[in-house]
Amino acid sequence: MRQFLALGGLLVLTGFAVAGPTGLLSWSENSNLLEQRHAQIAQLTHERDELRNLVDGLDPEAADPDLVGELLRRNLNVVHPDEVVITLEDE
């Protein structure tokens, strides 16, 4: 009787090792998920670096004039007196 219980326990442990949440069958799924997370981290790192450059360009002590002009034109619709604004219709 003890042998059957030990064999049953061993089979259950083997089943979990193969088909459990951290078993061999879920290994490729976990690997794919890890690759997706690495790609997401790379994208977020790139976005963070772009935002950091934007913030550095808007430093009140030494603001980048080109960046300030671009943001003024885009956000406040401000233009120089000698500029002409051409609007394009969406197709």
GROMACS .gro file of C-alpha atoms in nm, residues 15-68:
model
   54
   15GLY     CA    1   0.296   1.575  -1.371
   16PHE     CA    2   0.355   1.913  -1.210
   17ALA     CA    3   0.713   1.917  -1.340
   18VAL     CA    4   0.588   1.864  -1.694
   19ALA     CA    5   0.251   2.040  -1.709
   20GLY     CA    6   0.251   2.269  -1.405
   21PRO     CA    7   0.261   2.649  -1.410
   22THR     CA    8   0.642   2.644  -1.410
   23GLY     CA    9   0.680   2.314  -1.591
   24LEU     CA   10   0.836   2.219  -1.920
   25LEU     CA   11   0.523   2.286  -2.126
   26SER     CA   12   0.497   2.647  -2.007
   27TRP     CA   13   0.866   2.715  -2.066
   28SER     CA   14   0.821   2.848  -2.423
   29GLU     CA   15   0.524   3.061  -2.319
   30ASN     CA   16   0.728   3.215  -2.038
   31SER     CA   17   1.017   3.269  -2.278
   32ASN     CA   18   0.791   3.451  -2.527
   33LEU     CA   19   0.644   3.662  -2.248
   34LEU     CA   20   0.995   3.753  -2.133
   35GLU     CA   21   1.090   3.863  -2.486
   36GLN     CA   22   0.776   4.079  -2.505
   37ARG     CA   23   0.863   4.241  -2.174
   38HIS     CA   24   1.218   4.313  -2.293
   39ALA     CA   25   1.079   4.478  -2.609
   40GLN     CA   26   0.837   4.682  -2.398
   41ILE     CA   27   1.120   4.790  -2.168
   42ALA     CA   28   1.329   4.895  -2.469
   43GLN     CA   29   1.039   5.102  -2.608
   44LEU     CA   30   0.971   5.268  -2.273
   45THR     CA   31   1.342   5.341  -2.228
   46HIS     CA   32   1.347   5.510  -2.569
   47GLU     CA   33   1.039   5.718  -2.481
   48ARG     CA   34   1.194   5.812  -2.146
   49ASP     CA   35   1.514   5.926  -2.317
   50GLU     CA   36   1.314   6.139  -2.564
   51LEU     CA   37   1.124   6.301  -2.277
   52ARG     CA   38   1.447   6.359  -2.087
   53ASN     CA   39   1.594   6.537  -2.392
   54LEU     CA   40   1.278   6.746  -2.420
   55VAL     CA   41   1.298   6.846  -2.055
   56ASP     CA   42   1.668   6.927  -2.085
   57GLY     CA   43   1.590   7.144  -2.390
   58LEU     CA   44   1.331   7.340  -2.190
   59ASP     CA   45   1.558   7.419  -1.897
   60PRO     CA   46   1.473   7.777  -1.787
   61GLU     CA   47   1.843   7.860  -1.748
   62ALA     CA   48   1.938   7.758  -2.103
   63ALA     CA   49   1.634   7.680  -2.318
   64ASP     CA   50   1.686   7.561  -2.674
   65PRO     CA   51   1.535   7.838  -2.893
   66ASP     CA   52   1.443   7.601  -3.176
   67LEU     CA   53   1.256   7.369  -2.941
   68VAL     CA   54   1.077   7.657  -2.771
   0.00000   0.00000   0.00000
